[in-house]
């Protein structure tokens, strides 16, 4: 995924030999099904010159569940939404679209989102366009009454319509939750095993994190987890009193230190922990991975991808 950040774009421009598909975060849909956003011509030109599959990302505005509800409300709004998205894909001659509607959906919107994806697939498939959907990771089907972000995604229904089912294999410890690993390896294994019960492995891309999270704990109360990139983490590790530790359960690095009476806890992934995740993906004979997001990664991961994952 490419964010609107010069570092994100540079990471793609530096590694077109490793990256096969990109999803620039260019578009957003509002309650009236209108689409706002702006493409970047240099990214389009570079992708086409290097044979990269270009599938821009479109999200419901601000991941607002009320916006999603208005879009999914009835047959008319869903048809309008699907047509507006298809018009952009066909008008710009993109290779497809990546659907990233998120949020704690209203009751009943789970089924309606699957219907939107099916309707969009019907518009894109005759033109040979690619359709992918980003899904919050599940280790079991959501139960009736669940209100979390994962309940929005009916894996079996979505699987029938899409070309690629992109698991968001991160945010195990979310921004507003207590400190913990972003993508612990045992949990990721459970996510993959459940997904394989209802999604064709050829349609699965396992999303992995390039970012870390930093919590501050004071008097037993934790702050929201602030996202950090690898460069910021290395700057912290450059201090004599701060060192990298390893969580043997989660199989990832972490940092703990105290400053001005406050406890700081950081969990992140580097080339070592990401290689373990890539090995796990290969063990399940899944051939695709995705990353959120380019430009914040450990630079060593590119060599790992070349020598290990792409060489399989």
GROMACS .gro file of C-alpha atoms in nm:
model
  312
    1UNK     CA    1   0.000   0.000   0.000
    2UNK     CA    2   0.128   0.347  -0.087
    3UNK     CA    3   0.024   0.633   0.140
    4UNK     CA    4   0.033   1.000   0.041
    5UNK     CA    5   0.384   1.039   0.172
    6UNK     CA    6   0.703   1.103  -0.029
    7UNK     CA    7   0.878   0.824   0.164
    8UNK     CA    8   0.605   0.580   0.064
    9UNK     CA    9   0.633   0.666  -0.303
   10UNK     CA   10   1.014   0.653  -0.291
   11UNK     CA   11   1.004   0.301  -0.144
   12UNK     CA   12   0.808   0.188  -0.450
   13UNK     CA   13   1.027   0.376  -0.696
   14UNK     CA   14   1.335   0.214  -0.538
   15UNK     CA   15   1.201  -0.144  -0.552
   16UNK     CA   16   0.991  -0.206  -0.864
   17UNK     CA   17   1.171  -0.539  -0.907
   18UNK     CA   18   1.019  -0.666  -0.582
   19UNK     CA   19   0.674  -0.503  -0.584
   20UNK     CA   20   0.425  -0.663  -0.822
   21UNK     CA   21   0.109  -0.469  -0.724
   22UNK     CA   22   0.049  -0.130  -0.565
   23UNK     CA   23  -0.259   0.021  -0.402
   24UNK     CA   24  -0.212   0.397  -0.368
   25UNK     CA   25  -0.446   0.552  -0.109
   26UNK     CA   26  -0.604   0.796  -0.352
   27UNK     CA   27  -0.981   0.774  -0.316
   28UNK     CA   28  -1.255   0.814  -0.057
   29UNK     CA   29  -1.632   0.770  -0.086
   30UNK     CA   30  -1.880   0.986   0.103
   31UNK     CA   31  -2.236   0.922   0.221
   32UNK     CA   32  -2.385   1.033  -0.111
   33UNK     CA   33  -2.160   0.786  -0.298
   34UNK     CA   34  -1.951   1.068  -0.440
   35UNK     CA   35  -1.579   0.998  -0.472
   36UNK     CA   36  -1.307   1.243  -0.386
   37UNK     CA   37  -0.934   1.209  -0.428
   38UNK     CA   38  -0.648   1.278  -0.661
   39UNK     CA   39  -0.425   1.041  -0.849
   40UNK     CA   40  -0.050   1.098  -0.891
   41UNK     CA   41   0.055   1.095  -1.254
   42UNK     CA   42   0.417   1.000  -1.182
   43UNK     CA   43   0.304   0.688  -0.995
   44UNK     CA   44   0.078   0.585  -1.283
   45UNK     CA   45   0.354   0.637  -1.539
   46UNK     CA   46   0.612   0.450  -1.331
   47UNK     CA   47   0.375   0.158  -1.266
   48UNK     CA   48   0.293   0.119  -1.633
   49UNK     CA   49   0.655   0.148  -1.738
   50UNK     CA   50   0.757  -0.123  -1.490
   51UNK     CA   51   0.465  -0.362  -1.538
   52UNK     CA   52   0.327  -0.310  -1.187
   53UNK     CA   53  -0.040  -0.391  -1.138
   54UNK     CA   54  -0.208  -0.065  -1.034
   55UNK     CA   55  -0.515  -0.107  -0.812
   56UNK     CA   56  -0.584   0.216  -0.621
   57UNK     CA   57  -0.746   0.193  -0.280
   58UNK     CA   58  -1.086   0.341  -0.203
   59UNK     CA   59  -1.222   0.373   0.153
   60UNK     CA   60  -1.538   0.496   0.316
   61UNK     CA   61  -1.457   0.848   0.436
   62UNK     CA   62  -1.263   0.842   0.764
   63UNK     CA   63  -1.367   0.478   0.811
   64UNK     CA   64  -1.694   0.624   0.942
   65UNK     CA   65  -1.958   0.351   0.992
   66UNK     CA   66  -2.235   0.605   0.927
   67UNK     CA   67  -2.083   0.680   0.588
   68UNK     CA   68  -2.064   0.308   0.510
   69UNK     CA   69  -2.424   0.265   0.625
   70UNK     CA   70  -2.548   0.540   0.392
   71UNK     CA   71  -2.360   0.386   0.097
   72UNK     CA   72  -2.488   0.036   0.170
   73UNK     CA   73  -2.840   0.146   0.262
   74UNK     CA   74  -3.040  -0.003  -0.025
   75UNK     CA   75  -3.021  -0.139  -0.379
   76UNK     CA   76  -3.015   0.209  -0.530
   77UNK     CA   77  -2.727   0.342  -0.318
   78UNK     CA   78  -2.522   0.026  -0.367
   79UNK     CA   79  -2.571   0.035  -0.744
   80UNK     CA   80  -2.470   0.402  -0.748
   81UNK     CA   81  -2.160   0.331  -0.540
   82UNK     CA   82  -2.057   0.035  -0.756
   83UNK     CA   83  -2.110   0.232  -1.079
   84UNK     CA   84  -1.913   0.534  -0.952
   85UNK     CA   85  -1.619   0.312  -0.857
   86UNK     CA   86  -1.632   0.124  -1.187
   87UNK     CA   87  -1.642   0.452  -1.378
   88UNK     CA   88  -1.313   0.561  -1.220
   89UNK     CA   89  -1.145   0.225  -1.284
   90UNK     CA   90  -1.254   0.215  -1.646
   91UNK     CA   91  -1.211   0.586  -1.710
   92UNK     CA   92  -0.852   0.585  -1.581
   93UNK     CA   93  -0.784   0.238  -1.719
   94UNK     CA   94  -0.656   0.116  -1.385
   95UNK     CA   95  -0.590  -0.256  -1.352
   96UNK     CA   96  -0.860  -0.271  -1.085
   97UNK     CA   97  -0.956  -0.140  -0.743
   98UNK     CA   98  -0.881  -0.226  -0.382
   99UNK     CA   99  -1.185  -0.193  -0.153
  100UNK     CA  100  -1.098  -0.078   0.199
  101UNK     CA  101  -1.429  -0.005   0.368
  102UNK     CA  102  -1.377  -0.027   0.744
  103UNK     CA  103  -1.535   0.055   1.077
  104UNK     CA  104  -1.773  -0.107   1.326
  105UNK     CA  105  -2.051  -0.149   1.067
  106UNK     CA  106  -2.416  -0.111   1.161
  107UNK     CA  107  -2.620  -0.427   1.212
  108UNK     CA  108  -2.716  -0.570   0.874
  109UNK     CA  109  -2.443  -0.390   0.679
  110UNK     CA  110  -2.221  -0.699   0.674
  111UNK     CA  111  -2.446  -0.868   0.416
  112UNK     CA  112  -2.496  -0.543   0.225
  113UNK     CA  113  -2.120  -0.493   0.193
  114UNK     CA  114  -2.090  -0.836   0.036
  115UNK     CA  115  -2.366  -0.736  -0.205
  116UNK     CA  116  -2.179  -0.418  -0.298
  117UNK     CA  117  -1.866  -0.618  -0.370
  118UNK     CA  118  -2.066  -0.863  -0.584
  119UNK     CA  119  -2.224  -0.579  -0.781
  120UNK     CA  120  -1.887  -0.414  -0.836
  121UNK     CA  121  -1.738  -0.743  -0.952
  122UNK     CA  122  -2.014  -0.777  -1.213
  123UNK     CA  123  -1.921  -0.435  -1.353
  124UNK     CA  124  -1.545  -0.493  -1.356
  125UNK     CA  125  -1.514  -0.859  -1.453
  126UNK     CA  126  -1.626  -0.821  -1.818
  127UNK     CA  127  -1.342  -0.571  -1.864
  128UNK     CA  128  -1.079  -0.796  -1.708
  129UNK     CA  129  -1.032  -0.565  -1.410
  130UNK     CA  130  -0.895  -0.687  -1.076
  131UNK     CA  131  -1.098  -0.657  -0.754
  132UNK     CA  132  -0.944  -0.698  -0.410
  133UNK     CA  133  -1.091  -0.643  -0.065
  134UNK     CA  134  -0.910  -0.561   0.258
  135UNK     CA  135  -1.049  -0.752   0.555
  136UNK     CA  136  -0.985  -0.729   0.928
  137UNK     CA  137  -0.835  -1.058   1.042
  138UNK     CA  138  -1.059  -1.321   1.198
  139UNK     CA  139  -0.973  -1.645   1.378
  140UNK     CA  140  -1.336  -1.765   1.372
  141UNK     CA  141  -1.663  -1.643   1.221
  142UNK     CA  142  -1.801  -1.336   1.401
  143UNK     CA  143  -2.080  -1.423   1.641
  144UNK     CA  144  -2.428  -1.267   1.619
  145UNK     CA  145  -2.423  -0.939   1.802
  146UNK     CA  146  -2.049  -0.878   1.758
  147UNK     CA  147  -1.980  -0.507   1.711
  148UNK     CA  148  -1.607  -0.505   1.638
  149UNK     CA  149  -1.445  -0.408   1.309
  150UNK     CA  150  -1.401  -0.770   1.201
  151UNK     CA  151  -1.773  -0.846   1.192
  152UNK     CA  152  -1.816  -0.643   0.871
  153UNK     CA  153  -1.654  -0.913   0.658
  154UNK     CA  154  -1.833  -1.228   0.547
  155UNK     CA  155  -1.530  -1.420   0.423
  156UNK     CA  156  -1.714  -1.690   0.222
  157UNK     CA  157  -1.940  -1.437   0.046
  158UNK     CA  158  -1.656  -1.201  -0.035
  159UNK     CA  159  -1.440  -1.487  -0.161
  160UNK     CA  160  -1.688  -1.563  -0.438
  161UNK     CA  161  -1.666  -1.212  -0.584
  162UNK     CA  162  -1.307  -1.096  -0.544
  163UNK     CA  163  -0.979  -1.182  -0.710
  164UNK     CA  164  -0.777  -1.118  -0.394
  165UNK     CA  165  -0.870  -1.137  -0.027
  166UNK     CA  166  -0.615  -0.922   0.161
  167UNK     CA  167  -0.588  -1.012   0.527
  168UNK     CA  168  -0.491  -0.726   0.752
  169UNK     CA  169  -0.253  -0.936   0.958
  170UNK     CA  170  -0.180  -0.654   1.200
  171UNK     CA  171  -0.340  -0.437   1.469
  172UNK     CA  172  -0.368  -0.734   1.702
  173UNK     CA  173  -0.294  -0.472   1.966
  174UNK     CA  174  -0.490  -0.175   1.828
  175UNK     CA  175  -0.415   0.191   1.875
  176UNK     CA  176  -0.673   0.234   2.151
  177UNK     CA  177  -0.594  -0.095   2.325
  178UNK     CA  178  -0.334  -0.188   2.585
  179UNK     CA  179   0.032  -0.226   2.480
  180UNK     CA  180   0.115  -0.543   2.292
  181UNK     CA  181   0.251  -0.688   1.969
  182UNK     CA  182   0.123  -0.559   1.637
  183UNK     CA  183   0.120  -0.902   1.473
  184UNK     CA  184   0.215  -1.190   1.703
  185UNK     CA  185   0.317  -1.498   1.509
  186UNK     CA  186   0.087  -1.751   1.687
  187UNK     CA  187  -0.213  -1.526   1.623
  188UNK     CA  188  -0.118  -1.482   1.258
  189UNK     CA  189  -0.104  -1.860   1.225
  190UNK     CA  190  -0.460  -1.883   1.363
  191UNK     CA  191  -0.576  -1.614   1.120
  192UNK     CA  192  -0.431  -1.798   0.822
  193UNK     CA  193  -0.568  -2.135   0.930
  194UNK     CA  194  -0.920  -1.999   0.974
  195UNK     CA  195  -0.909  -1.806   0.645
  196UNK     CA  196  -0.808  -2.121   0.458
  197UNK     CA  197  -1.131  -2.289   0.572
  198UNK     CA  198  -1.337  -2.047   0.362
  199UNK     CA  199  -1.108  -1.875   0.110
  200UNK     CA  200  -0.915  -2.032  -0.178
  201UNK     CA  201  -0.546  -2.003  -0.092
  202UNK     CA  202  -0.481  -1.871  -0.444
  203UNK     CA  203  -0.694  -1.567  -0.355
  204UNK     CA  204  -0.521  -1.488  -0.025
  205UNK     CA  205  -0.262  -1.216   0.031
  206UNK     CA  206  -0.138  -1.194   0.389
  207UNK     CA  207  -0.098  -0.832   0.495
  208UNK     CA  208   0.202  -0.768   0.720
  209UNK     CA  209   0.305  -0.459   0.919
  210UNK     CA  210   0.599  -0.235   0.845
  211UNK     CA  211   0.512  -0.003   1.135
  212UNK     CA  212   0.541  -0.017   1.513
  213UNK     CA  213   0.335   0.122   1.801
  214UNK     CA  214   0.448   0.324   2.100
  215UNK     CA  215   0.248   0.342   2.423
  216UNK     CA  216   0.318   0.556   2.729
  217UNK     CA  217   0.195   0.420   3.062
  218UNK     CA  218   0.154   0.648   3.363
  219UNK     CA  219  -0.013   0.549   3.690
  220UNK     CA  220  -0.143   0.233   3.525
  221UNK     CA  221  -0.315   0.422   3.242
  222UNK     CA  222  -0.189   0.379   2.885
  223UNK     CA  223  -0.193   0.637   2.610
  224UNK     CA  224  -0.320   0.557   2.261
  225UNK     CA  225  -0.058   0.361   2.066
  226UNK     CA  226   0.126   0.604   1.840
  227UNK     CA  227   0.246   0.466   1.509
  228UNK     CA  228   0.622   0.476   1.454
  229UNK     CA  229   0.832   0.405   1.148
  230UNK     CA  230   1.152   0.203   1.153
  231UNK     CA  231   1.373   0.511   1.130
  232UNK     CA  232   1.212   0.659   1.442
  233UNK     CA  233   1.261   0.330   1.625
  234UNK     CA  234   1.628   0.319   1.527
  235UNK     CA  235   1.673   0.670   1.661
  236UNK     CA  236   1.544   0.553   1.999
  237UNK     CA  237   1.773   0.253   1.989
  238UNK     CA  238   2.061   0.490   1.933
  239UNK     CA  239   2.031   0.607   2.294
  240UNK     CA  240   2.273   0.427   2.528
  241UNK     CA  241   2.003   0.341   2.783
  242UNK     CA  242   1.757   0.186   2.535
  243UNK     CA  243   1.794  -0.161   2.390
  244UNK     CA  244   1.603  -0.397   2.166
  245UNK     CA  245   1.439  -0.695   2.339
  246UNK     CA  246   1.270  -0.998   2.189
  247UNK     CA  247   0.923  -1.126   2.276
  248UNK     CA  248   0.965  -1.503   2.248
  249UNK     CA  249   0.591  -1.564   2.252
  250UNK     CA  250   0.495  -1.311   1.986
  251UNK     CA  251   0.824  -1.364   1.798
  252UNK     CA  252   0.891  -0.994   1.746
  253UNK     CA  253   1.110  -0.719   1.892
  254UNK     CA  254   1.001  -0.471   2.155
  255UNK     CA  255   1.147  -0.187   2.360
  256UNK     CA  256   1.078  -0.083   2.720
  257UNK     CA  257   1.223   0.218   2.894
  258UNK     CA  258   1.133   0.472   3.162
  259UNK     CA  259   1.159   0.845   3.111
  260UNK     CA  260   1.047   1.119   3.350
  261UNK     CA  261   0.860   0.863   3.556
  262UNK     CA  262   0.663   0.731   3.261
  263UNK     CA  263   0.694   0.379   3.118
  264UNK     CA  264   0.735   0.353   2.743
  265UNK     CA  265   0.649   0.033   2.555
  266UNK     CA  266   0.710  -0.016   2.183
  267UNK     CA  267   0.629  -0.320   1.972
  268UNK     CA  268   0.736  -0.339   1.610
  269UNK     CA  269   0.850  -0.566   1.329
  270UNK     CA  270   1.190  -0.571   1.164
  271UNK     CA  271   1.346  -0.788   0.895
  272UNK     CA  272   1.403  -1.072   1.145
  273UNK     CA  273   1.044  -1.095   1.267
  274UNK     CA  274   0.900  -1.033   0.921
  275UNK     CA  275   1.107  -1.320   0.783
  276UNK     CA  276   0.941  -1.550   1.038
  277UNK     CA  277   0.602  -1.432   0.913
  278UNK     CA  278   0.706  -1.481   0.551
  279UNK     CA  279   0.822  -1.834   0.636
  280UNK     CA  280   0.481  -1.898   0.792
  281UNK     CA  281   0.303  -1.775   0.479
  282UNK     CA  282   0.520  -2.003   0.264
  283UNK     CA  283   0.452  -2.299   0.494
  284UNK     CA  284   0.081  -2.263   0.414
  285UNK     CA  285   0.160  -2.243   0.041
  286UNK     CA  286   0.024  -1.889   0.009
  287UNK     CA  287   0.202  -1.700  -0.267
  288UNK     CA  288   0.114  -1.337  -0.195
  289UNK     CA  289   0.187  -1.088   0.081
  290UNK     CA  290   0.096  -0.723   0.118
  291UNK     CA  291   0.242  -0.456   0.345
  292UNK     CA  292   0.105  -0.158   0.534
  293UNK     CA  293   0.272   0.058   0.443
  294UNK     CA  294   0.561   0.139   0.211
  295UNK     CA  295   0.814   0.393   0.337
  296UNK     CA  296   0.818   0.300   0.707
  297UNK     CA  297   0.994  -0.037   0.677
  298UNK     CA  298   1.322  -0.185   0.793
  299UNK     CA  299   1.536  -0.143   0.477
  300UNK     CA  300   1.675  -0.494   0.527
  301UNK     CA  301   1.335  -0.645   0.439
  302UNK     CA  302   1.389  -0.586   0.067
  303UNK     CA  303   1.683  -0.824   0.055
  304UNK     CA  304   1.484  -1.080   0.256
  305UNK     CA  305   1.201  -1.058   0.005
  306UNK     CA  306   1.437  -1.100  -0.292
  307UNK     CA  307   1.643  -1.385  -0.154
  308UNK     CA  308   1.379  -1.569   0.043
  309UNK     CA  309   1.015  -1.508  -0.043
  310UNK     CA  310   1.043  -1.432  -0.416
  311UNK     CA  311   1.293  -1.713  -0.465
  312UNK     CA  312   1.046  -1.978  -0.351
   0.00000   0.00000   0.00000
